[in-house]
């Protein structure tokens, strides 16, 4: 009986081992299938990227000379629209006749965001930067700010900072160069006063 018991254990062990082999083989097949599919998709993506690069027209980012030139580009975080930015943009445009590039005014349904922003940056004389906690945490705002810095390096004074619900220490931690620029603060200036400052600046450089 003892021998029979041992034989049964060995037989069960063999069955378990055989079952494990089958499961491993199935997993290997699945893994192989996934790898093949990933390779296939990767190759398709590479081909697509190659085609897009080969067909890319570098002049697409150059502003059309016939298009509108803006007085100011407003760079801001979406979260700051309702409590400040939209009112500023509308006041500048409607009450002071400032030609404003503002996403709600300037980007149409279906537009490519990056291309629209690049064109707006190139076609704007100044760039108002609404510095806030929301601004410094965003990707698009940093992209716009980089563009404005590049423009300032080439053409001189471009960036006009506005501090919105943010401290000097927070601005310094984000950017010493921005902290060193004279800024207007929404805690000290009303929307109307800021718009008047913008209008005075435009008159002074005409």
PDB file of C-alpha atoms in Angstrom, residues 84 87-88 91-93 95-98 128 160 162 184 189-204:
ATOM      1  CA  UNK A  84      -9.702  87.136 -14.309  1.00  0.00           C
ATOM      2  CA  UNK A  87     -12.607  89.786 -18.331  1.00  0.00           C
ATOM      3  CA  UNK A  88      -9.158  91.191 -19.119  1.00  0.00           C
ATOM      4  CA  UNK A  91     -11.932  94.658 -21.659  1.00  0.00           C
ATOM      5  CA  UNK A  92      -8.778  95.112 -23.738  1.00  0.00           C
ATOM      6  CA  UNK A  93     -10.595  94.306 -26.973  1.00  0.00           C
ATOM      7  CA  UNK A  95     -13.235  98.909 -24.263  1.00  0.00           C
ATOM      8  CA  UNK A  96      -9.700  99.867 -25.328  1.00  0.00           C
ATOM      9  CA  UNK A  97      -9.503  98.690 -28.933  1.00  0.00           C
ATOM     10  CA  UNK A  98      -6.494  96.448 -28.303  1.00  0.00           C
ATOM     11  CA  UNK A 128       0.907  89.178 -21.374  1.00  0.00           C
ATOM     12  CA  UNK A 160       4.506  91.641 -19.706  1.00  0.00           C
ATOM     13  CA  UNK A 162       0.847  89.814 -14.350  1.00  0.00           C
ATOM     14  CA  UNK A 184       1.412  94.132 -12.323  1.00  0.00           C
ATOM     15  CA  UNK A 189      -4.594  96.605  -9.898  1.00  0.00           C
ATOM     16  CA  UNK A 190      -8.107  96.245 -11.281  1.00  0.00           C
ATOM     17  CA  UNK A 191      -8.777  94.835 -14.743  1.00  0.00           C
ATOM     18  CA  UNK A 192      -9.529  98.348 -16.001  1.00  0.00           C
ATOM     19  CA  UNK A 193      -6.253  99.719 -14.596  1.00  0.00           C
ATOM     20  CA  UNK A 194      -4.265  96.909 -16.214  1.00  0.00           C
ATOM     21  CA  UNK A 195      -6.020  97.535 -19.538  1.00  0.00           C
ATOM     22  CA  UNK A 196      -5.172 101.233 -19.283  1.00  0.00           C
ATOM     23  CA  UNK A 197      -1.505 100.384 -18.660  1.00  0.00           C
ATOM     24  CA  UNK A 198      -1.533  98.163 -21.759  1.00  0.00           C
ATOM     25  CA  UNK A 199      -3.067 100.917 -23.872  1.00  0.00           C
ATOM     26  CA  UNK A 200      -0.497 103.454 -22.639  1.00  0.00           C
ATOM     27  CA  UNK A 201       2.324 101.078 -23.495  1.00  0.00           C
ATOM     28  CA  UNK A 202       1.021 100.574 -27.032  1.00  0.00           C
ATOM     29  CA  UNK A 203       0.671 104.327 -27.556  1.00  0.00           C
ATOM     30  CA  UNK A 204       4.242 104.887 -26.325  1.00  0.00           C
TER      31      UNK A 204
END
